[in-house]
């Protein structure tokens, strides 16, 4: 299941609006106190971002690493009865459901969910598709071909 986005409910919208206002006020106040003779709005803008992030962090709106920016894909796998496998079409009482979501994230805060879905696999197809031992099936890397001890392979290894 995907993380709730920053503005996914009325209470969250209200909390973010209050956080925006208070973060702006605290940033302007901090800039005025720390740098009274300089351009206050430049410093206020620099103070605003970390203060606003902390306002989002404490209520639990930061769902990812603070260095996460852009699109983040998350897949949650859970065992359950499957009505129809997406690979073979069979039903299975000991199948696996994979819920996936792609979210637009800024500083670890999910802003919007761009893609969401679910795939159901029977136990046999899930073992073939997502086997931890079969890296080629997952497309991660090629399995090296074993050397047969021929002269050609011996020359290449020298």
Short mmCIF file of N, CA and C in Angstrom, two decimals:
data_model
loop_
_atom_site.label_atom_id
_atom_site.label_comp_id
_atom_site.label_asym_id
_atom_site.label_seq_id
_atom_site.Cartn_x
_atom_site.Cartn_y
_atom_site.Cartn_z
N UNK A 1 0.84 -1.17 0.00
CA UNK A 1 0.00 0.00 0.00
C UNK A 1 0.89 1.24 0.00
N UNK A 2 0.55 2.21 -0.82
CA UNK A 2 1.39 3.39 -0.93
C UNK A 2 1.20 4.31 0.27
N UNK A 3 2.19 5.13 0.51
CA UNK A 3 2.12 6.09 1.60
C UNK A 3 1.13 7.19 1.24
N UNK A 4 0.40 7.73 2.20
CA UNK A 4 -0.51 8.83 1.89
C UNK A 4 0.29 10.06 1.44
N UNK A 5 -0.25 10.79 0.49
CA UNK A 5 0.44 11.97 -0.01
C UNK A 5 0.24 13.15 0.94
N UNK A 6 0.99 14.20 0.70
CA UNK A 6 0.99 15.35 1.59
C UNK A 6 -0.40 15.99 1.69
N UNK A 7 -1.14 16.04 0.60
CA UNK A 7 -2.44 16.70 0.59
C UNK A 7 -3.57 15.72 0.34
N UNK A 8 -3.49 14.51 0.89
CA UNK A 8 -4.46 13.47 0.58
C UNK A 8 -5.76 13.57 1.37
N UNK A 9 -5.81 14.37 2.41
CA UNK A 9 -7.06 14.51 3.17
C UNK A 9 -7.22 15.95 3.62
N UNK A 10 -8.41 16.28 4.08
CA UNK A 10 -8.69 17.65 4.52
C UNK A 10 -7.83 18.03 5.72
N UNK A 11 -7.69 17.13 6.67
CA UNK A 11 -6.86 17.42 7.84
C UNK A 11 -5.41 17.66 7.45
N UNK A 12 -4.90 16.86 6.52
CA UNK A 12 -3.53 17.06 6.06
C UNK A 12 -3.39 18.41 5.36
N UNK A 13 -4.37 18.79 4.53
CA UNK A 13 -4.31 20.08 3.85
C UNK A 13 -4.28 21.23 4.86
N UNK A 14 -5.12 21.13 5.88
CA UNK A 14 -5.17 22.16 6.91
C UNK A 14 -3.84 22.23 7.67
N UNK A 15 -3.30 21.07 8.01
CA UNK A 15 -2.02 21.03 8.73
C UNK A 15 -0.90 21.63 7.89
N UNK A 16 -0.88 21.33 6.60
CA UNK A 16 0.16 21.88 5.72
C UNK A 16 -0.02 23.39 5.58
N UNK A 17 -1.25 23.87 5.48
CA UNK A 17 -1.48 25.31 5.38
C UNK A 17 -0.98 26.03 6.63
N UNK A 18 -1.29 25.48 7.80
CA UNK A 18 -0.81 26.07 9.06
C UNK A 18 0.72 26.00 9.11
N UNK A 19 1.29 24.90 8.66
CA UNK A 19 2.75 24.75 8.65
C UNK A 19 3.40 25.78 7.72
N UNK A 20 2.78 26.04 6.57
CA UNK A 20 3.33 27.04 5.64
C UNK A 20 3.36 28.42 6.29
N UNK A 21 2.26 28.78 6.95
CA UNK A 21 2.18 30.10 7.58
C UNK A 21 3.18 30.22 8.73
N UNK A 22 3.19 29.24 9.62
CA UNK A 22 4.10 29.32 10.77
C UNK A 22 5.56 29.21 10.34
N UNK A 23 5.85 28.40 9.33
CA UNK A 23 7.23 28.30 8.84
C UNK A 23 7.69 29.62 8.26
N UNK A 24 6.82 30.30 7.53
CA UNK A 24 7.16 31.60 6.96
C UNK A 24 7.43 32.62 8.07
N UNK A 25 6.57 32.63 9.08
CA UNK A 25 6.76 33.58 10.18
C UNK A 25 8.04 33.28 10.96
N UNK A 26 8.28 32.02 11.28
CA UNK A 26 9.50 31.66 12.01
C UNK A 26 10.75 31.96 11.19
N UNK A 27 10.70 31.72 9.89
CA UNK A 27 11.85 31.99 9.03
C UNK A 27 12.14 33.48 8.98
N UNK A 28 11.11 34.31 8.84
CA UNK A 28 11.31 35.76 8.82
C UNK A 28 11.83 36.26 10.16
N UNK A 29 11.29 35.72 11.24
CA UNK A 29 11.73 36.11 12.58
C UNK A 29 13.19 35.71 12.81
N UNK A 30 13.55 34.49 12.42
CA UNK A 30 14.94 34.02 12.58
C UNK A 30 15.90 34.86 11.75
N UNK A 31 15.50 35.20 10.53
CA UNK A 31 16.36 36.03 9.68
C UNK A 31 16.52 37.43 10.26
N UNK A 32 15.44 37.99 10.82
CA UNK A 32 15.52 39.34 11.40
C UNK A 32 16.40 39.36 12.64
N UNK A 33 16.34 38.30 13.44
CA UNK A 33 17.14 38.26 14.67
C UNK A 33 18.62 37.99 14.37
N UNK A 34 18.88 37.03 13.49
CA UNK A 34 20.27 36.63 13.23
C UNK A 34 21.00 37.58 12.28
N UNK A 35 20.29 38.17 11.34
CA UNK A 35 20.92 39.05 10.34
C UNK A 35 20.12 40.35 10.23
N UNK A 36 20.19 41.23 11.24
CA UNK A 36 19.33 42.41 11.24
C UNK A 36 19.69 43.46 10.18
N UNK A 37 20.91 43.51 9.72
CA UNK A 37 21.32 44.56 8.79
C UNK A 37 21.31 44.12 7.33
N UNK A 38 20.95 42.87 7.03
CA UNK A 38 21.03 42.39 5.65
C UNK A 38 19.63 42.23 5.05
N UNK A 39 19.60 41.77 3.83
CA UNK A 39 18.32 41.53 3.14
C UNK A 39 17.59 40.39 3.85
N UNK A 40 16.54 40.72 4.54
CA UNK A 40 15.85 39.75 5.39
C UNK A 40 15.19 38.63 4.59
N UNK A 41 14.64 38.93 3.42
CA UNK A 41 13.87 37.92 2.68
C UNK A 41 14.76 36.85 2.07
N UNK A 42 15.99 37.18 1.75
CA UNK A 42 16.92 36.17 1.25
C UNK A 42 17.21 35.14 2.33
N UNK A 43 17.49 35.63 3.53
CA UNK A 43 17.75 34.72 4.63
C UNK A 43 16.49 33.99 5.07
N UNK A 44 15.36 34.66 5.02
CA UNK A 44 14.10 34.03 5.41
C UNK A 44 13.79 32.85 4.49
N UNK A 45 14.07 33.00 3.21
CA UNK A 45 13.85 31.90 2.27
C UNK A 45 14.75 30.72 2.60
N UNK A 46 15.99 30.98 2.96
CA UNK A 46 16.90 29.90 3.32
C UNK A 46 16.47 29.20 4.61
N UNK A 47 15.92 29.94 5.56
CA UNK A 47 15.44 29.35 6.80
C UNK A 47 14.11 28.62 6.63
N UNK A 48 13.32 29.04 5.64
CA UNK A 48 11.98 28.49 5.46
C UNK A 48 12.00 26.99 5.16
N UNK A 49 12.86 26.57 4.26
CA UNK A 49 12.84 25.17 3.81
C UNK A 49 13.08 24.17 4.94
N UNK A 50 14.13 24.33 5.76
CA UNK A 50 14.29 23.34 6.84
C UNK A 50 13.19 23.42 7.90
N UNK A 51 12.68 24.62 8.16
CA UNK A 51 11.61 24.74 9.16
C UNK A 51 10.34 24.06 8.65
N UNK A 52 10.01 24.27 7.38
CA UNK A 52 8.81 23.63 6.82
C UNK A 52 8.99 22.11 6.79
N UNK A 53 10.20 21.64 6.45
CA UNK A 53 10.44 20.19 6.43
C UNK A 53 10.23 19.60 7.82
N UNK A 54 10.70 20.28 8.86
CA UNK A 54 10.50 19.80 10.23
C UNK A 54 9.02 19.79 10.60
N UNK A 55 8.27 20.79 10.12
CA UNK A 55 6.82 20.80 10.35
C UNK A 55 6.16 19.58 9.71
N UNK A 56 6.67 19.14 8.59
CA UNK A 56 6.11 17.94 7.93
C UNK A 56 6.65 16.66 8.56
N UNK A 57 7.86 16.71 9.09
CA UNK A 57 8.49 15.52 9.65
C UNK A 57 7.81 15.07 10.94
N UNK A 58 7.56 15.96 11.85
CA UNK A 58 7.02 15.57 13.15
C UNK A 58 5.62 14.97 13.09
N UNK A 59 4.70 15.44 12.23
CA UNK A 59 3.41 14.75 12.14
C UNK A 59 3.49 13.42 11.39
N UNK A 60 4.62 13.11 10.79
CA UNK A 60 4.77 11.83 10.09
C UNK A 60 4.54 11.90 8.60
N UNK A 61 4.61 13.08 8.00
CA UNK A 61 4.39 13.19 6.56
C UNK A 61 5.61 12.80 5.74
N UNK A 62 6.78 12.72 6.37
CA UNK A 62 7.99 12.32 5.67
C UNK A 62 8.03 10.79 5.68
N UNK A 63 7.80 10.19 4.52
CA UNK A 63 7.71 8.74 4.42
C UNK A 63 8.96 8.09 3.87
N UNK A 64 9.83 8.88 3.25
CA UNK A 64 11.04 8.35 2.64
C UNK A 64 12.25 9.08 3.21
N UNK A 65 13.41 8.72 2.72
CA UNK A 65 14.65 9.38 3.14
C UNK A 65 14.57 10.87 2.80
N UNK A 66 15.10 11.75 3.65
CA UNK A 66 15.07 13.19 3.36
C UNK A 66 15.79 13.57 2.07
N UNK A 67 16.65 12.69 1.57
CA UNK A 67 17.36 12.98 0.32
C UNK A 67 16.63 12.45 -0.90
N UNK A 68 15.41 11.92 -0.72
CA UNK A 68 14.64 11.38 -1.84
C UNK A 68 13.93 12.50 -2.59
N UNK A 69 14.21 12.60 -3.88
CA UNK A 69 13.56 13.56 -4.76
C UNK A 69 13.18 12.85 -6.04
N UNK A 70 12.10 13.25 -6.67
CA UNK A 70 11.68 12.66 -7.93
C UNK A 70 10.68 11.54 -7.73
N UNK A 71 10.69 10.58 -8.64
CA UNK A 71 9.74 9.46 -8.58
C UNK A 71 10.35 8.31 -7.76
N UNK A 72 9.55 7.79 -6.83
CA UNK A 72 9.97 6.67 -5.99
C UNK A 72 8.97 5.54 -6.19
N UNK A 73 9.47 4.37 -6.53
CA UNK A 73 8.61 3.21 -6.74
C UNK A 73 8.73 2.28 -5.54
N UNK A 74 7.58 1.80 -5.08
CA UNK A 74 7.54 0.91 -3.92
C UNK A 74 6.67 -0.29 -4.27
N UNK A 75 7.16 -1.47 -3.92
CA UNK A 75 6.42 -2.71 -4.16
C UNK A 75 6.29 -3.45 -2.83
N UNK A 76 5.05 -3.83 -2.49
CA UNK A 76 4.78 -4.57 -1.26
C UNK A 76 4.23 -5.93 -1.67
N UNK A 77 4.89 -6.99 -1.22
CA UNK A 77 4.49 -8.36 -1.53
C UNK A 77 3.85 -8.99 -0.30
N UNK A 78 2.66 -9.58 -0.49
CA UNK A 78 1.98 -10.22 0.64
C UNK A 78 1.32 -11.52 0.18
N UNK A 79 1.40 -12.57 1.00
CA UNK A 79 0.76 -13.84 0.63
C UNK A 79 -0.75 -13.77 0.84
N UNK A 80 -1.49 -14.33 -0.12
CA UNK A 80 -2.95 -14.42 0.01
C UNK A 80 -3.51 -15.26 -1.13
N UNK A 81 -4.77 -15.62 -1.00
CA UNK A 81 -5.44 -16.41 -2.04
C UNK A 81 -5.59 -15.57 -3.30
N UNK A 82 -5.31 -16.19 -4.44
CA UNK A 82 -5.34 -15.49 -5.72
C UNK A 82 -6.51 -16.01 -6.54
N UNK A 83 -7.30 -15.08 -7.08
CA UNK A 83 -8.43 -15.47 -7.93
C UNK A 83 -7.97 -15.83 -9.34
N UNK A 84 -7.06 -15.01 -9.88
CA UNK A 84 -6.56 -15.28 -11.23
C UNK A 84 -5.13 -14.77 -11.34
N UNK A 85 -4.21 -15.69 -11.62
CA UNK A 85 -2.80 -15.35 -11.77
C UNK A 85 -2.63 -14.53 -13.05
N UNK A 86 -1.82 -13.47 -13.01
CA UNK A 86 -1.62 -12.63 -14.18
C UNK A 86 -0.75 -13.31 -15.24
N UNK A 87 -0.05 -14.38 -14.87
CA UNK A 87 0.81 -15.08 -15.83
C UNK A 87 0.08 -16.24 -16.48
N UNK A 88 -0.45 -17.16 -15.65
CA UNK A 88 -1.05 -18.38 -16.20
C UNK A 88 -2.58 -18.39 -16.14
N UNK A 89 -3.19 -17.50 -15.36
CA UNK A 89 -4.64 -17.42 -15.28
C UNK A 89 -5.29 -18.37 -14.29
N UNK A 90 -4.52 -19.15 -13.56
CA UNK A 90 -5.08 -20.11 -12.60
C UNK A 90 -5.31 -19.45 -11.25
N UNK A 91 -6.19 -20.07 -10.45
CA UNK A 91 -6.39 -19.58 -9.07
C UNK A 91 -5.53 -20.42 -8.13
N UNK A 92 -5.19 -19.84 -6.98
CA UNK A 92 -4.31 -20.52 -6.03
C UNK A 92 -4.60 -19.98 -4.63
N UNK A 93 -4.75 -20.90 -3.67
CA UNK A 93 -5.00 -20.48 -2.29
C UNK A 93 -3.74 -19.99 -1.59
N UNK A 94 -2.58 -20.36 -2.10
CA UNK A 94 -1.32 -19.92 -1.48
C UNK A 94 -0.54 -19.02 -2.43
N UNK A 95 -1.24 -18.09 -3.05
CA UNK A 95 -0.60 -17.19 -4.01
C UNK A 95 0.02 -15.98 -3.34
N UNK A 96 0.42 -15.03 -4.18
CA UNK A 96 1.09 -13.83 -3.71
C UNK A 96 0.51 -12.62 -4.45
N UNK A 97 0.23 -11.57 -3.71
CA UNK A 97 -0.22 -10.31 -4.31
C UNK A 97 0.91 -9.29 -4.18
N UNK A 98 1.17 -8.58 -5.26
CA UNK A 98 2.21 -7.54 -5.26
C UNK A 98 1.54 -6.21 -5.57
N UNK A 99 1.49 -5.33 -4.57
CA UNK A 99 0.94 -3.99 -4.74
C UNK A 99 2.10 -3.05 -5.05
N UNK A 100 1.94 -2.23 -6.08
CA UNK A 100 3.00 -1.30 -6.43
C UNK A 100 2.43 0.12 -6.52
N UNK A 101 3.30 1.07 -6.27
CA UNK A 101 2.92 2.48 -6.42
C UNK A 101 4.16 3.28 -6.78
N UNK A 102 3.94 4.32 -7.55
CA UNK A 102 4.99 5.26 -7.89
C UNK A 102 4.53 6.63 -7.40
N UNK A 103 5.37 7.27 -6.60
CA UNK A 103 4.99 8.56 -6.03
C UNK A 103 6.02 9.62 -6.38
N UNK A 104 5.54 10.85 -6.53
CA UNK A 104 6.40 12.00 -6.73
C UNK A 104 6.78 12.50 -5.34
N UNK A 105 8.09 12.55 -5.06
CA UNK A 105 8.58 12.82 -3.72
C UNK A 105 9.53 14.03 -3.74
N UNK A 106 9.39 14.89 -2.73
CA UNK A 106 10.32 16.01 -2.54
C UNK A 106 10.78 16.00 -1.09
N UNK A 107 12.07 15.85 -0.87
CA UNK A 107 12.67 15.82 0.47
C UNK A 107 12.03 14.76 1.35
N UNK A 108 11.69 13.63 0.76
CA UNK A 108 11.11 12.53 1.51
C UNK A 108 9.62 12.62 1.73
N UNK A 109 8.99 13.69 1.27
CA UNK A 109 7.55 13.90 1.46
C UNK A 109 6.82 13.52 0.18
N UNK A 110 5.93 12.51 0.22
CA UNK A 110 5.18 12.15 -0.99
C UNK A 110 4.17 13.25 -1.34
N UNK A 111 4.31 13.81 -2.54
CA UNK A 111 3.42 14.88 -2.97
C UNK A 111 2.23 14.36 -3.76
N UNK A 112 2.45 13.36 -4.62
CA UNK A 112 1.37 12.82 -5.44
C UNK A 112 1.69 11.38 -5.80
N UNK A 113 0.64 10.57 -5.93
CA UNK A 113 0.79 9.19 -6.40
C UNK A 113 0.51 9.20 -7.89
N UNK A 114 1.51 8.82 -8.70
CA UNK A 114 1.36 8.86 -10.15
C UNK A 114 0.92 7.53 -10.74
N UNK A 115 1.20 6.43 -10.05
CA UNK A 115 0.83 5.12 -10.57
C UNK A 115 0.58 4.19 -9.39
N UNK A 116 -0.45 3.38 -9.52
CA UNK A 116 -0.78 2.44 -8.44
C UNK A 116 -1.45 1.23 -9.08
N UNK A 117 -1.15 0.06 -8.54
CA UNK A 117 -1.77 -1.15 -9.07
C UNK A 117 -1.44 -2.36 -8.24
N UNK A 118 -1.97 -3.49 -8.69
CA UNK A 118 -1.76 -4.74 -7.97
C UNK A 118 -1.73 -5.88 -8.98
N UNK A 119 -0.83 -6.81 -8.77
CA UNK A 119 -0.74 -8.02 -9.58
C UNK A 119 -0.82 -9.22 -8.65
N UNK A 120 -1.55 -10.24 -9.08
CA UNK A 120 -1.68 -11.46 -8.29
C UNK A 120 -1.00 -12.60 -9.04
N UNK A 121 -0.19 -13.37 -8.31
CA UNK A 121 0.55 -14.49 -8.88
C UNK A 121 0.23 -15.76 -8.10
N UNK A 122 0.11 -16.88 -8.82
CA UNK A 122 0.02 -18.16 -8.12
C UNK A 122 1.42 -18.47 -7.57
N UNK A 123 1.50 -19.42 -6.67
CA UNK A 123 2.78 -19.71 -6.01
C UNK A 123 3.85 -20.14 -7.01
N UNK A 124 3.46 -20.94 -8.00
CA UNK A 124 4.42 -21.44 -8.99
C UNK A 124 4.96 -20.31 -9.87
N UNK A 125 4.08 -19.47 -10.39
CA UNK A 125 4.52 -18.38 -11.26
C UNK A 125 5.34 -17.34 -10.49
N UNK A 126 4.97 -17.09 -9.25
CA UNK A 126 5.75 -16.14 -8.45
C UNK A 126 7.16 -16.67 -8.21
N UNK A 127 7.29 -17.97 -7.97
CA UNK A 127 8.61 -18.56 -7.76
C UNK A 127 9.47 -18.43 -9.01
N UNK A 128 8.86 -18.56 -10.19
CA UNK A 128 9.61 -18.44 -11.44
C UNK A 128 9.94 -16.98 -11.74
N UNK A 129 8.96 -16.10 -11.60
CA UNK A 129 9.14 -14.69 -11.96
C UNK A 129 10.09 -13.95 -11.01
N UNK A 130 10.02 -14.26 -9.72
CA UNK A 130 10.76 -13.48 -8.73
C UNK A 130 11.66 -14.33 -7.86
N UNK A 131 12.25 -15.37 -8.44
CA UNK A 131 13.13 -16.25 -7.69
C UNK A 131 14.39 -15.50 -7.27
N UNK A 132 14.78 -15.60 -6.00
CA UNK A 132 16.00 -14.91 -5.58
C UNK A 132 17.27 -15.51 -6.18
N UNK A 133 17.19 -16.77 -6.63
CA UNK A 133 18.36 -17.42 -7.21
C UNK A 133 18.47 -17.17 -8.71
N UNK A 134 17.37 -16.87 -9.36
CA UNK A 134 17.37 -16.73 -10.81
C UNK A 134 17.47 -15.26 -11.19
N UNK A 135 18.70 -14.73 -11.21
CA UNK A 135 18.91 -13.31 -11.49
C UNK A 135 18.65 -12.98 -12.95
N UNK A 136 18.83 -13.94 -13.84
CA UNK A 136 18.58 -13.69 -15.25
C UNK A 136 17.09 -13.49 -15.49
N UNK A 137 16.24 -14.27 -14.81
CA UNK A 137 14.80 -14.13 -14.98
C UNK A 137 14.33 -12.75 -14.54
N UNK A 138 15.00 -12.18 -13.54
CA UNK A 138 14.64 -10.85 -13.08
C UNK A 138 15.32 -9.77 -13.92
N UNK A 139 16.25 -10.15 -14.79
CA UNK A 139 16.92 -9.19 -15.65
C UNK A 139 17.98 -8.36 -14.95
N UNK A 140 18.50 -8.82 -13.83
CA UNK A 140 19.48 -8.03 -13.09
C UNK A 140 20.88 -8.14 -13.67
N UNK A 141 21.28 -9.34 -14.03
CA UNK A 141 22.61 -9.50 -14.60
C UNK A 141 22.67 -10.84 -15.32
N UNK A 142 23.69 -11.00 -16.12
CA UNK A 142 23.86 -12.26 -16.83
C UNK A 142 24.59 -13.26 -15.95
N UNK A 143 24.22 -14.52 -16.09
CA UNK A 143 24.91 -15.58 -15.37
C UNK A 143 26.16 -15.94 -16.17
N UNK A 144 27.34 -15.96 -15.54
CA UNK A 144 28.56 -16.28 -16.28
C UNK A 144 28.54 -17.72 -16.79
N UNK A 145 29.07 -17.90 -17.99
CA UNK A 145 29.15 -19.23 -18.58
C UNK A 145 30.34 -19.94 -17.96
N UNK A 146 30.16 -21.17 -17.44
CA UNK A 146 31.28 -21.87 -16.81
C UNK A 146 32.35 -22.22 -17.84
N UNK A 147 33.59 -22.11 -17.42
CA UNK A 147 34.70 -22.44 -18.31
C UNK A 147 34.85 -23.95 -18.39
N UNK A 148 35.15 -24.43 -19.60
CA UNK A 148 35.26 -25.88 -19.78
C UNK A 148 36.71 -26.36 -19.79
N UNK A 149 37.65 -25.46 -19.50
CA UNK A 149 39.06 -25.86 -19.43
C UNK A 149 39.73 -25.95 -20.79
N UNK A 150 39.14 -25.38 -21.83
CA UNK A 150 39.75 -25.46 -23.15
C UNK A 150 40.94 -24.51 -23.23
N UNK A 151 41.76 -24.68 -24.30
CA UNK A 151 42.95 -23.85 -24.47
C UNK A 151 42.57 -22.40 -24.71
N UNK A 152 41.46 -22.17 -25.41
CA UNK A 152 41.05 -20.81 -25.72
C UNK A 152 40.74 -20.04 -24.43
N UNK A 153 40.04 -20.68 -23.50
CA UNK A 153 39.72 -19.99 -22.25
C UNK A 153 40.97 -19.81 -21.40
N UNK A 154 41.94 -20.72 -21.51
CA UNK A 154 43.19 -20.58 -20.77
C UNK A 154 43.98 -19.39 -21.29
N UNK A 155 43.96 -19.17 -22.62
CA UNK A 155 44.67 -18.04 -23.20
C UNK A 155 44.04 -16.72 -22.77
N UNK A 156 42.72 -16.68 -22.68
CA UNK A 156 42.04 -15.46 -22.29
C UNK A 156 42.30 -15.11 -20.84
N UNK A 157 42.51 -16.10 -20.01
CA UNK A 157 42.73 -15.85 -18.59
C UNK A 157 44.16 -15.44 -18.27
N UNK A 158 45.11 -15.65 -19.19
CA UNK A 158 46.52 -15.31 -18.93
C UNK A 158 46.76 -13.84 -19.01
#
